[in-house]
Short mmCIF file of C-alpha atoms in Angstrom, two decimals:
data_model
loop_
_atom_site.label_atom_id
_atom_site.label_comp_id
_atom_site.label_asym_id
_atom_site.label_seq_id
_atom_site.Cartn_x
_atom_site.Cartn_y
_atom_site.Cartn_z
CA UNK A 12 184.19 -5.09 179.22
CA UNK A 13 180.88 -6.88 178.75
CA UNK A 14 179.21 -4.44 181.10
CA UNK A 15 180.46 -1.49 179.05
CA UNK A 16 179.16 -3.16 175.88
CA UNK A 17 175.72 -3.67 177.39
CA UNK A 18 175.56 -0.06 178.60
CA UNK A 19 176.57 1.20 175.15
CA UNK A 20 173.92 -0.88 173.38
CA UNK A 21 171.29 0.27 175.89
CA UNK A 22 172.26 3.90 175.28
CA UNK A 23 171.95 3.49 171.49
CA UNK A 24 168.55 1.83 171.86
CA UNK A 25 167.38 4.61 174.19
CA UNK A 26 168.44 7.23 171.66
CA UNK A 27 166.62 5.40 168.84
CA UNK A 28 163.45 5.11 170.93
CA UNK A 29 163.67 8.81 171.80
CA UNK A 30 164.02 9.77 168.15
CA UNK A 31 161.07 7.56 167.20
CA UNK A 32 158.96 9.15 169.97
CA UNK A 33 159.85 12.68 168.87
CA UNK A 34 159.06 11.81 165.25
CA UNK A 35 155.57 10.48 165.99
CA UNK A 36 154.85 13.27 168.48
CA UNK A 37 155.75 15.93 165.88
CA UNK A 38 153.70 14.13 163.23
CA UNK A 39 150.60 14.00 165.45
CA UNK A 40 151.01 17.63 166.46
CA UNK A 41 151.40 18.72 162.85
CA UNK A 42 148.26 16.80 161.85
CA UNK A 43 146.35 18.35 164.75
CA UNK A 44 147.37 21.86 163.76
CA UNK A 45 146.58 21.15 160.13
CA UNK A 46 143.13 19.99 161.09
CA UNK A 47 142.56 23.13 163.19
CA UNK A 48 143.72 25.56 160.53
CA UNK A 49 142.06 24.08 157.47
CA UNK A 50 138.67 25.67 156.78
CA UNK A 51 135.78 23.61 155.50
CA UNK A 52 135.75 25.65 152.29
CA UNK A 53 139.12 24.39 151.08
CA UNK A 54 142.85 24.78 151.54
CA UNK A 55 144.26 28.06 152.80
CA UNK A 56 147.38 29.44 154.40
CA UNK A 57 147.65 30.67 157.96
CA UNK A 58 149.29 34.02 158.69
CA UNK A 59 151.22 35.21 161.74
CA UNK A 60 149.71 35.54 165.19
CA UNK A 61 148.13 38.70 166.58
CA UNK A 62 146.44 39.73 169.80
CA UNK A 63 143.54 41.40 168.02
CA UNK A 64 142.22 41.30 164.45
CA UNK A 65 140.36 44.37 163.23
CA UNK A 66 138.13 43.97 160.17
CA UNK A 67 137.88 47.32 158.39
CA UNK A 68 140.13 50.38 158.40
CA UNK A 69 137.59 53.16 158.25
CA UNK A 70 137.22 55.80 160.95
CA UNK A 71 136.46 53.29 163.73
CA UNK A 72 138.85 50.56 162.60
CA UNK A 73 141.89 52.77 161.97
CA UNK A 74 141.38 54.74 165.20
CA UNK A 75 141.00 51.52 167.20
CA UNK A 76 144.09 49.97 165.60
CA UNK A 77 146.19 53.01 166.49
CA UNK A 78 144.98 53.18 170.10
CA UNK A 79 145.38 49.44 170.74
CA UNK A 80 148.77 49.41 169.06
CA UNK A 81 149.94 52.27 171.27
CA UNK A 82 148.83 50.18 174.25
CA UNK A 83 151.23 47.44 173.18
CA UNK A 84 148.81 45.08 171.44
CA UNK A 85 149.79 43.19 168.31
CA UNK A 86 147.07 44.30 165.90
CA UNK A 87 146.31 42.96 162.42
CA UNK A 88 143.99 45.15 160.34
CA UNK A 89 142.35 43.67 157.23
CA UNK A 90 140.79 46.25 154.91
CA UNK A 91 139.06 45.60 151.61
CA UNK A 92 140.30 48.74 149.81
CA UNK A 93 143.05 51.13 150.90
CA UNK A 94 142.21 53.75 148.28
CA UNK A 95 140.80 56.96 149.74
CA UNK A 96 137.04 56.55 150.24
CA UNK A 97 134.86 58.74 148.06
CA UNK A 98 131.71 59.31 150.12
CA UNK A 99 129.07 61.99 150.63
CA UNK A 100 128.79 61.19 154.35
CA UNK A 101 131.30 61.15 157.18
CA UNK A 102 132.38 64.69 156.34
CA UNK A 103 131.46 66.50 159.54
CA UNK A 104 133.00 65.65 162.92
CA UNK A 105 131.05 67.25 165.75
CA UNK A 106 132.97 68.97 168.59
CA UNK A 107 132.30 66.04 170.93
CA UNK A 108 133.81 63.68 168.36
CA UNK A 109 136.81 65.97 167.88
CA UNK A 110 137.50 65.81 171.63
CA UNK A 111 137.37 62.00 171.43
CA UNK A 112 139.84 62.17 168.54
CA UNK A 113 142.19 64.23 170.72
CA UNK A 114 141.74 61.77 173.59
CA UNK A 115 142.93 58.99 171.27
CA UNK A 116 146.02 60.99 170.31
CA UNK A 117 144.71 61.53 166.77
CA UNK A 118 143.84 65.22 166.87
CA UNK A 119 146.41 66.04 164.18
CA UNK A 120 144.48 63.92 161.67
CA UNK A 121 142.32 66.94 160.86
CA UNK A 122 145.43 69.04 160.13
CA UNK A 123 146.70 69.60 156.59
CA UNK A 124 143.52 68.26 154.92
CA UNK A 125 141.94 71.71 154.41
CA UNK A 126 139.35 71.01 157.13
CA UNK A 127 136.90 73.79 157.96
CA UNK A 128 136.20 75.16 161.46
CA UNK A 129 132.39 75.19 162.01
CA UNK A 130 130.78 76.77 165.09
CA UNK A 131 127.17 75.69 164.73
CA UNK A 132 124.13 75.41 162.47
CA UNK A 133 121.59 77.96 161.28
CA UNK A 134 118.10 76.65 160.51
CA UNK A 135 116.02 78.60 157.97
CA UNK A 136 112.25 78.44 157.42
CA UNK A 137 110.00 80.85 155.54
CA UNK A 138 112.55 83.67 155.66
CA UNK A 139 113.23 83.30 159.39
CA UNK A 140 116.23 81.67 161.03
CA UNK A 141 117.21 79.97 164.27
CA UNK A 142 120.86 79.74 165.27
CA UNK A 143 122.29 76.72 167.07
CA UNK A 144 125.74 77.68 168.36
CA UNK A 145 127.84 74.91 169.84
CA UNK A 146 128.59 75.55 173.56
CA UNK A 147 132.34 76.00 173.13
CA UNK A 148 133.00 78.67 175.77
CA UNK A 149 134.78 76.28 178.16
CA UNK A 150 137.09 74.82 175.50
CA UNK A 151 140.20 75.96 173.70
CA UNK A 152 139.77 77.91 170.47
CA UNK A 153 140.60 74.97 168.19
CA UNK A 154 137.65 72.93 169.50
CA UNK A 155 134.75 73.08 167.05
CA UNK A 156 133.11 70.93 164.43
CA UNK A 157 135.56 69.90 161.72
CA UNK A 158 134.27 69.48 158.16
CA UNK A 159 136.42 67.89 155.44
CA UNK A 160 136.65 65.39 152.62
CA UNK A 161 136.01 62.02 154.24
CA UNK A 162 138.68 60.27 152.18
CA UNK A 163 141.43 62.64 153.30
CA UNK A 164 140.53 62.14 156.95
CA UNK A 165 140.38 58.34 156.70
CA UNK A 166 143.77 58.23 154.96
CA UNK A 167 145.33 60.27 157.76
CA UNK A 168 143.91 57.85 160.32
CA UNK A 169 145.30 54.89 158.37
CA UNK A 170 148.71 56.51 158.14
CA UNK A 171 148.74 57.02 161.91
CA UNK A 172 147.76 53.39 162.51
CA UNK A 173 150.46 52.17 160.11
CA UNK A 174 153.08 54.25 161.96
CA UNK A 175 152.74 52.04 165.06
CA UNK A 176 155.31 49.24 164.76
CA UNK A 177 153.09 46.47 166.14
CA UNK A 178 150.13 47.32 163.89
CA UNK A 179 150.01 45.64 160.48
CA UNK A 180 147.59 46.72 157.75
CA UNK A 181 146.76 44.23 155.03
CA UNK A 182 144.48 44.51 152.02
CA UNK A 183 141.98 41.68 151.85
CA UNK A 184 138.30 40.80 151.90
CA UNK A 185 137.13 38.95 154.98
CA UNK A 186 134.70 36.25 153.87
CA UNK A 187 133.74 34.67 157.20
CA UNK A 188 134.59 34.24 160.85
CA UNK A 189 136.32 31.09 162.10
CA UNK A 190 134.03 29.62 164.76
CA UNK A 191 134.83 26.61 166.92
CA UNK A 192 132.87 25.40 169.93
CA UNK A 193 130.75 28.55 169.98
CA UNK A 194 133.70 30.97 169.93
CA UNK A 195 135.34 33.00 167.17
CA UNK A 196 139.02 32.14 166.66
CA UNK A 197 139.83 34.43 163.72
CA UNK A 198 138.82 35.09 160.12
CA UNK A 199 138.98 33.65 156.64
CA UNK A 200 139.88 36.25 154.02
CA UNK A 201 141.09 36.66 150.46
CA UNK A 202 144.13 38.78 149.72
CA UNK A 203 144.60 41.02 146.67
CA UNK A 204 145.56 38.07 144.49
CA UNK A 205 142.48 36.08 145.51
CA UNK A 206 144.40 33.62 147.66
CA UNK A 207 142.38 32.27 150.59
CA UNK A 208 144.06 32.91 153.93
CA UNK A 209 143.27 32.58 157.62
CA UNK A 210 144.26 34.81 160.50
CA UNK A 211 143.95 33.84 164.16
CA UNK A 212 143.63 35.99 167.26
CA UNK A 213 141.97 35.74 170.69
CA UNK A 214 139.71 38.71 169.78
CA UNK A 215 138.28 39.84 166.44
CA UNK A 216 136.73 43.31 166.24
CA UNK A 217 134.41 43.83 163.27
CA UNK A 218 133.99 47.44 162.16
CA UNK A 219 133.56 47.16 158.40
CA UNK A 220 130.90 49.85 158.10
CA UNK A 221 127.22 50.10 157.25
CA UNK A 222 127.56 47.57 154.41
CA UNK A 223 129.11 44.94 156.72
CA UNK A 224 128.96 41.39 155.39
CA UNK A 225 129.79 39.95 158.83
CA UNK A 226 127.08 41.76 160.77
CA UNK A 227 124.53 38.94 160.63
CA UNK A 228 126.98 36.61 162.34
CA UNK A 229 127.17 38.89 165.39
CA UNK A 230 123.85 40.71 165.73
CA UNK A 231 120.19 40.78 164.74
CA UNK A 232 120.06 43.72 162.32
CA UNK A 233 116.81 45.52 161.55
CA UNK A 234 117.73 48.13 158.97
CA UNK A 235 115.32 50.88 157.91
CA UNK A 236 115.93 53.27 155.01
CA UNK A 237 113.63 56.29 155.60
CA UNK A 238 115.27 58.58 153.05
CA UNK A 239 118.09 59.11 150.57
CA UNK A 240 120.61 61.93 150.28
CA UNK A 241 121.24 63.47 146.90
CA UNK A 242 124.71 64.96 147.22
CA UNK A 243 126.41 67.73 145.26
CA UNK A 244 129.68 69.65 145.66
CA UNK A 245 129.35 73.40 145.13
CA UNK A 246 132.49 75.33 144.20
CA UNK A 247 133.63 78.88 144.98
CA UNK A 248 130.60 80.05 146.95
CA UNK A 249 129.88 81.10 150.52
CA UNK A 250 127.06 80.69 153.02
CA UNK A 251 125.39 83.73 154.61
CA UNK A 252 127.25 82.88 157.82
CA UNK A 253 130.58 81.37 156.82
CA UNK A 254 131.36 79.82 160.21
CA UNK A 255 128.05 77.94 160.40
CA UNK A 256 126.38 75.19 158.45
CA UNK A 257 122.92 75.85 157.07
CA UNK A 258 119.71 73.84 157.01
CA UNK A 259 116.79 75.04 154.89
CA UNK A 260 113.44 73.54 155.91
CA UNK A 261 111.83 73.55 152.49
CA UNK A 262 109.30 71.50 150.57
CA UNK A 263 109.54 68.95 149.07
CA UNK A 264 112.98 68.35 150.65
CA UNK A 265 115.12 69.92 153.40
CA UNK A 266 118.53 71.09 152.17
CA UNK A 267 121.75 70.94 154.17
CA UNK A 268 124.93 72.93 153.41
CA UNK A 269 128.37 72.83 155.04
CA UNK A 270 131.92 73.55 153.82
CA UNK A 271 134.30 70.64 153.19
CA UNK A 272 137.31 72.64 152.01
CA UNK A 273 138.37 76.22 151.46
CA UNK A 274 136.78 76.22 147.99
CA UNK A 275 134.06 73.53 148.20
CA UNK A 276 130.73 73.15 149.91
CA UNK A 277 128.69 70.01 150.38
CA UNK A 278 124.99 70.18 149.60
CA UNK A 279 122.75 67.31 150.74
CA UNK A 280 119.10 67.09 149.76
CA UNK A 281 117.08 64.72 151.94
CA UNK A 282 114.48 62.88 149.84
CA UNK A 283 111.99 60.35 151.29
CA UNK A 284 112.81 56.87 150.03
CA UNK A 285 109.38 56.47 148.45
CA UNK A 286 109.98 59.50 146.22
CA UNK A 287 113.60 59.20 145.07
CA UNK A 288 113.88 60.24 141.39
CA UNK A 289 116.19 58.30 139.08
CA UNK A 290 119.55 59.79 138.17
CA UNK A 291 119.96 57.77 134.98
CA UNK A 292 116.82 59.00 133.21
CA UNK A 293 117.25 62.66 134.16
CA UNK A 294 114.42 62.73 136.72
CA UNK A 295 116.82 63.71 139.52
CA UNK A 296 118.16 66.66 137.51
CA UNK A 297 114.61 67.86 136.88
CA UNK A 298 113.71 67.41 140.56
CA UNK A 299 116.71 69.40 141.78
CA UNK A 300 116.36 72.18 139.21
CA UNK A 301 112.61 72.68 139.36
CA UNK A 302 111.71 71.89 142.98
CA UNK A 303 114.87 72.33 145.07
CA UNK A 304 116.86 75.09 143.35
CA UNK A 305 114.20 77.81 143.93
CA UNK A 306 114.57 77.25 147.70
CA UNK A 307 118.38 77.69 147.69
CA UNK A 308 120.01 80.94 148.89
CA UNK A 309 120.36 83.42 146.00
CA UNK A 310 124.13 83.64 146.55
CA UNK A 311 124.40 79.84 146.16
CA UNK A 312 121.96 79.45 143.26
CA UNK A 313 124.51 79.75 140.39
CA UNK A 314 126.88 77.26 142.04
CA UNK A 315 123.97 74.89 142.74
CA UNK A 316 122.82 74.89 139.12
CA UNK A 317 126.40 74.52 137.90
CA UNK A 318 126.92 71.48 140.14
CA UNK A 319 123.76 69.86 138.77
CA UNK A 320 124.82 70.47 135.18
CA UNK A 321 128.21 68.90 135.81
CA UNK A 322 126.29 65.69 136.40
CA UNK A 323 128.17 64.52 139.47
CA UNK A 324 125.04 63.82 141.51
CA UNK A 325 125.58 61.15 144.17
CA UNK A 326 122.65 59.34 145.78
CA UNK A 327 123.10 57.53 149.11
CA UNK A 328 120.52 55.57 151.13
CA UNK A 329 120.23 56.79 154.71
CA UNK A 330 120.07 53.78 157.03
CA UNK A 331 118.83 53.48 160.59
CA UNK A 332 119.77 50.44 162.68
CA UNK A 333 119.62 50.15 166.45
CA UNK A 334 122.35 48.15 168.16
CA UNK A 335 121.21 44.55 168.73
CA UNK A 336 124.41 42.57 169.39
CA UNK A 337 124.74 38.88 170.18
CA UNK A 338 127.39 38.04 172.77
CA UNK A 339 129.73 35.63 170.97
CA UNK A 340 133.08 34.87 172.64
CA UNK A 341 136.08 35.98 170.63
CA UNK A 342 134.29 38.60 168.52
CA UNK A 343 133.09 42.16 168.95
CA UNK A 344 131.14 44.61 166.80
CA UNK A 345 131.51 48.42 166.76
CA UNK A 346 130.97 51.42 164.48
CA UNK A 347 128.37 51.46 161.72
CA UNK A 348 128.52 47.67 161.58
CA UNK A 349 126.85 47.69 165.00
CA UNK A 350 124.69 50.81 165.01
CA UNK A 351 123.55 53.36 162.41
CA UNK A 352 121.60 56.55 162.90
CA UNK A 353 120.33 58.96 160.25
CA UNK A 354 123.26 61.15 159.12
CA UNK A 355 121.08 64.27 159.28
CA UNK A 356 122.93 65.67 162.31
CA UNK A 357 126.40 64.38 161.39
CA UNK A 358 126.80 62.37 164.59
CA UNK A 359 128.04 59.05 163.18
CA UNK A 360 131.78 59.62 163.57
CA UNK A 361 131.27 61.05 167.05
CA UNK A 362 129.52 57.86 168.16
CA UNK A 363 132.18 55.69 166.47
CA UNK A 364 135.10 57.48 168.12
CA UNK A 365 133.34 57.44 171.48
CA UNK A 366 132.96 53.66 171.08
CA UNK A 367 136.68 53.35 170.28
CA UNK A 368 137.66 55.27 173.43
CA UNK A 369 135.35 53.13 175.56
CA UNK A 370 136.55 49.81 174.09
CA UNK A 371 140.20 50.84 174.44
CA UNK A 372 139.66 51.71 178.11
CA UNK A 373 137.84 48.45 178.80
CA UNK A 374 140.61 46.40 177.18
CA UNK A 375 143.49 48.17 178.92
CA UNK A 376 143.37 46.11 182.15
CA UNK A 377 143.35 42.85 180.16
CA UNK A 378 146.83 41.62 179.34
CA UNK A 379 145.58 38.13 178.47
CA UNK A 380 142.67 37.74 176.05
CA UNK A 381 142.85 33.95 175.76
CA UNK A 382 139.80 33.26 177.96
CA UNK A 383 137.25 34.25 175.32
CA UNK A 384 134.17 33.53 177.45
CA UNK A 385 135.40 35.63 180.40
CA UNK A 386 136.42 38.50 178.09
CA UNK A 387 133.06 38.33 176.30
CA UNK A 388 131.12 38.54 179.55
CA UNK A 389 133.29 41.40 180.78
CA UNK A 390 132.80 43.38 177.56
CA UNK A 391 129.01 43.17 177.80
CA UNK A 392 129.23 46.35 179.87
CA UNK A 393 130.30 48.18 176.70
CA UNK A 394 126.75 48.15 175.34
CA UNK A 395 125.38 49.97 178.39
CA UNK A 396 128.35 52.29 178.96
CA UNK A 397 128.08 53.58 175.37
CA UNK A 398 124.45 54.64 175.79
CA UNK A 399 124.89 58.24 177.01
CA UNK A 400 126.62 59.18 173.76
CA UNK A 401 125.10 56.74 171.27
CA UNK A 402 121.45 56.78 172.35
CA UNK A 403 121.37 60.57 172.70
CA UNK A 404 122.80 61.23 169.25
CA UNK A 405 120.88 58.36 167.63
CA UNK A 406 117.50 59.42 168.98
CA UNK A 407 118.01 63.10 168.26
CA UNK A 408 119.17 62.43 164.69
CA UNK A 409 116.34 60.03 163.88
CA UNK A 410 113.63 62.23 165.41
CA UNK A 411 114.86 65.45 163.77
CA UNK A 412 115.01 63.75 160.37
CA UNK A 413 111.33 62.87 160.65
CA UNK A 414 110.37 66.31 161.98
CA UNK A 415 112.46 68.31 159.51
CA UNK A 416 111.38 66.35 156.45
CA UNK A 417 108.67 67.89 154.30
CA UNK A 418 105.43 67.83 156.35
CA UNK A 419 102.91 65.22 155.24
CA UNK A 420 99.94 66.87 156.93
CA UNK A 421 98.81 69.73 159.18
CA UNK A 422 99.88 67.98 162.39
CA UNK A 423 103.42 67.39 161.10
CA UNK A 424 103.55 71.02 160.00
CA UNK A 425 102.57 72.05 163.54
CA UNK A 426 105.32 69.81 165.00
CA UNK A 427 107.92 71.30 162.65
CA UNK A 428 106.77 74.83 163.53
CA UNK A 429 106.97 73.93 167.22
CA UNK A 430 110.53 72.65 166.85
CA UNK A 431 111.62 75.67 164.82
CA UNK A 432 109.91 78.07 167.25
CA UNK A 433 111.53 76.35 170.23
CA UNK A 434 114.98 76.81 168.69
CA UNK A 435 114.22 80.46 168.00
CA UNK A 436 113.63 81.01 171.72
CA UNK A 437 117.41 80.87 172.15
CA UNK A 438 118.92 80.83 175.63
CA UNK A 439 118.71 77.56 177.57
CA UNK A 440 116.32 76.13 174.98
CA UNK A 441 118.52 76.37 171.91
CA UNK A 442 121.70 75.88 173.97
CA UNK A 443 120.35 72.69 175.48
CA UNK A 444 119.60 71.21 172.06
CA UNK A 445 122.96 72.32 170.63
CA UNK A 446 124.81 70.77 173.60
CA UNK A 447 123.26 67.41 172.70
CA UNK A 448 123.56 67.96 168.95
CA UNK A 449 127.29 68.70 169.25
CA UNK A 450 128.09 65.59 171.30
CA UNK A 451 129.71 67.74 173.99
CA UNK A 452 127.16 67.00 176.72
CA UNK A 453 125.39 63.76 175.79
CA UNK A 454 122.56 62.97 178.18
CA UNK A 455 119.47 60.85 177.43
CA UNK A 456 117.53 62.63 180.19
CA UNK A 457 118.40 66.07 178.81
CA UNK A 458 117.52 64.92 175.29
CA UNK A 459 114.13 63.56 176.43
CA UNK A 460 113.45 66.75 178.41
CA UNK A 461 114.02 69.02 175.41
CA UNK A 462 112.06 66.83 173.00
CA UNK A 463 109.06 66.73 175.33
CA UNK A 464 109.45 70.46 175.99
CA UNK A 465 109.16 71.02 172.23
CA UNK A 466 105.90 69.05 172.26
CA UNK A 467 104.55 71.12 175.17
CA UNK A 468 105.60 74.29 173.39
CA UNK A 469 103.69 73.10 170.32
CA UNK A 470 100.59 72.33 172.41
CA UNK A 471 100.82 75.80 173.95
CA UNK A 472 100.89 77.34 170.48
CA UNK A 473 97.80 75.33 169.56
CA UNK A 474 95.57 76.06 172.57
CA UNK A 475 96.56 79.61 173.56
CA UNK A 476 95.24 82.20 174.05
CA UNK A 477 91.73 80.68 173.83
CA UNK A 478 91.61 76.89 174.41
CA UNK A 479 88.55 76.05 172.31
CA UNK A 480 87.51 72.39 171.83
CA UNK A 481 89.05 72.43 168.35
CA UNK A 482 92.35 73.79 169.71
CA UNK A 483 92.39 71.19 172.47
CA UNK A 484 91.75 68.45 169.90
CA UNK A 485 94.59 69.75 167.72
CA UNK A 486 96.86 69.81 170.77
CA UNK A 487 95.94 66.21 171.61
CA UNK A 488 96.69 65.11 168.04
CA UNK A 489 100.06 66.86 168.20
CA UNK A 490 100.96 64.99 171.40
CA UNK A 491 99.82 61.69 169.88
CA UNK A 492 101.79 62.10 166.62
CA UNK A 493 104.89 63.42 168.38
CA UNK A 494 104.82 60.49 170.81
CA UNK A 495 104.42 58.04 167.93
CA UNK A 496 107.62 59.50 166.43
CA UNK A 497 109.73 59.70 169.58
CA UNK A 498 108.80 56.66 171.67
CA UNK A 499 109.65 53.93 169.10
CA UNK A 500 113.18 55.35 168.77
CA UNK A 501 113.61 55.43 172.55
CA UNK A 502 112.25 51.89 172.80
CA UNK A 503 114.68 50.62 170.15
CA UNK A 504 117.61 52.16 172.05
CA UNK A 505 116.53 50.49 175.30
CA UNK A 506 114.61 52.42 177.96
CA UNK A 507 116.41 50.72 180.84
CA UNK A 508 119.90 51.18 179.40
CA UNK A 509 119.21 54.82 178.49
CA UNK A 510 117.55 56.08 181.66
CA UNK A 511 118.32 53.50 184.36
CA UNK A 512 121.76 52.11 183.45
CA UNK A 513 122.71 51.32 187.06
CA UNK A 514 119.95 48.70 187.14
CA UNK A 515 121.51 46.80 184.22
CA UNK A 516 123.51 43.81 185.55
CA UNK A 517 126.28 44.36 182.98
CA UNK A 518 126.72 48.07 183.80
CA UNK A 519 130.06 47.24 185.40
CA UNK A 520 132.07 44.07 185.17
CA UNK A 521 135.37 43.41 186.90
CA UNK A 522 138.21 42.63 184.47
CA UNK A 523 138.97 38.88 184.29
CA UNK A 524 141.82 37.93 186.56
CA UNK A 525 141.30 40.61 189.22
CA UNK A 526 138.39 38.82 190.82
CA UNK A 527 135.37 36.86 189.64
CA UNK A 528 133.13 38.61 187.17
CA UNK A 529 129.89 39.73 188.73
CA UNK A 530 126.64 38.35 187.44
#
């Protein structure tokens, strides 16, 4: 009997000690988690877990959320404003970008938004024209450039992302990244009511656009603003060639036209940043009416004047920023937050969607993202693998903007004439440029070949048929000025990554877990 009593007392004491142990263990664990999840800026609430956080639900963010969600990832998207964007850029998706959209399973996002089917661009100068037709012969009939209202397209992408059950879209403003021990663990953000929240994930992808407030945490941005677009919407008018956009090389500003719906046409006037007239004091109206309107096609003139008088003139700075990322474990930067080119050739969305396809494919073999350092090292290959598309379109856009702007001297006029004359040659010359321009056949070597061929063509125009000392001097100046335009853009993109990618150590990295990552 005594033995049973002793055993019973011992059992009760063991239970009490176990309960005390569990209590203190839970208390310590709770305090540890509280310490981890409380930001230095004050109290906030933590939201549910995700595999990947995406900051921004624009073209890149929404497309990435959809593709990662379809791959089975738990994706949390935090977007500042879910109203349809109202922009004067991001309205033309080149054929190469449209093919990337199809590859992501998002081709139907250009349906039912009154998008226009565009087959190329016609360049006009002094009454002459040069036609750049996209090389679409090998593709199905629906493949072309798609022009539309940017807001309608972005909303379709968001709807597709929201249709995936493991993708959650939340309105909020991300204020900062959560960084611990040199790695990003998630984000701090404010919801619609202003409540401060935190979200945690092994990987945070920042793609909040050209005005990104997180960019400086993840790269070394050097932003240049060479010009501004003055944008107008023209109603109920048609271009000379309805299936093509139009670019008028005029002084003091080149003028770009393309349809964005069945009844509307976008007009963009490229104005050097040093000469942008003010909209508020009427200087812009005077500039457009007196200096630009006389250069517009006669059939568009009434609609152009009417659009000016309606007063809905939008002015947008055109930014240029080469990609200069810092490798920080747990975070990644894509889209216009990473890299911006001049929107002159409409290549921005093509580069963004190409980046989304590449990042999706790189992430597919990784089922576990918890080793942030290994994932970060593996993803370094992204910045070299993206170069064929990004560097080709970036360099071409930035160079053509300088060349096609109003000439500032006789040498620049000669370079513009050389470029226009080269395009008028047609055949392999114009087709080669249009293949790059369209994003269908991106190749840095092909791009460099054609740009240097334009320079040689310009030198030939200067020195032939009689190469006098003055002609030779003019040819030398043309080469010098053209090189001073082209080479800095190539340098900023990275000569080694553009032309010798196989020599870059990060060109290919084995996914973590399969075998050790190569150096």
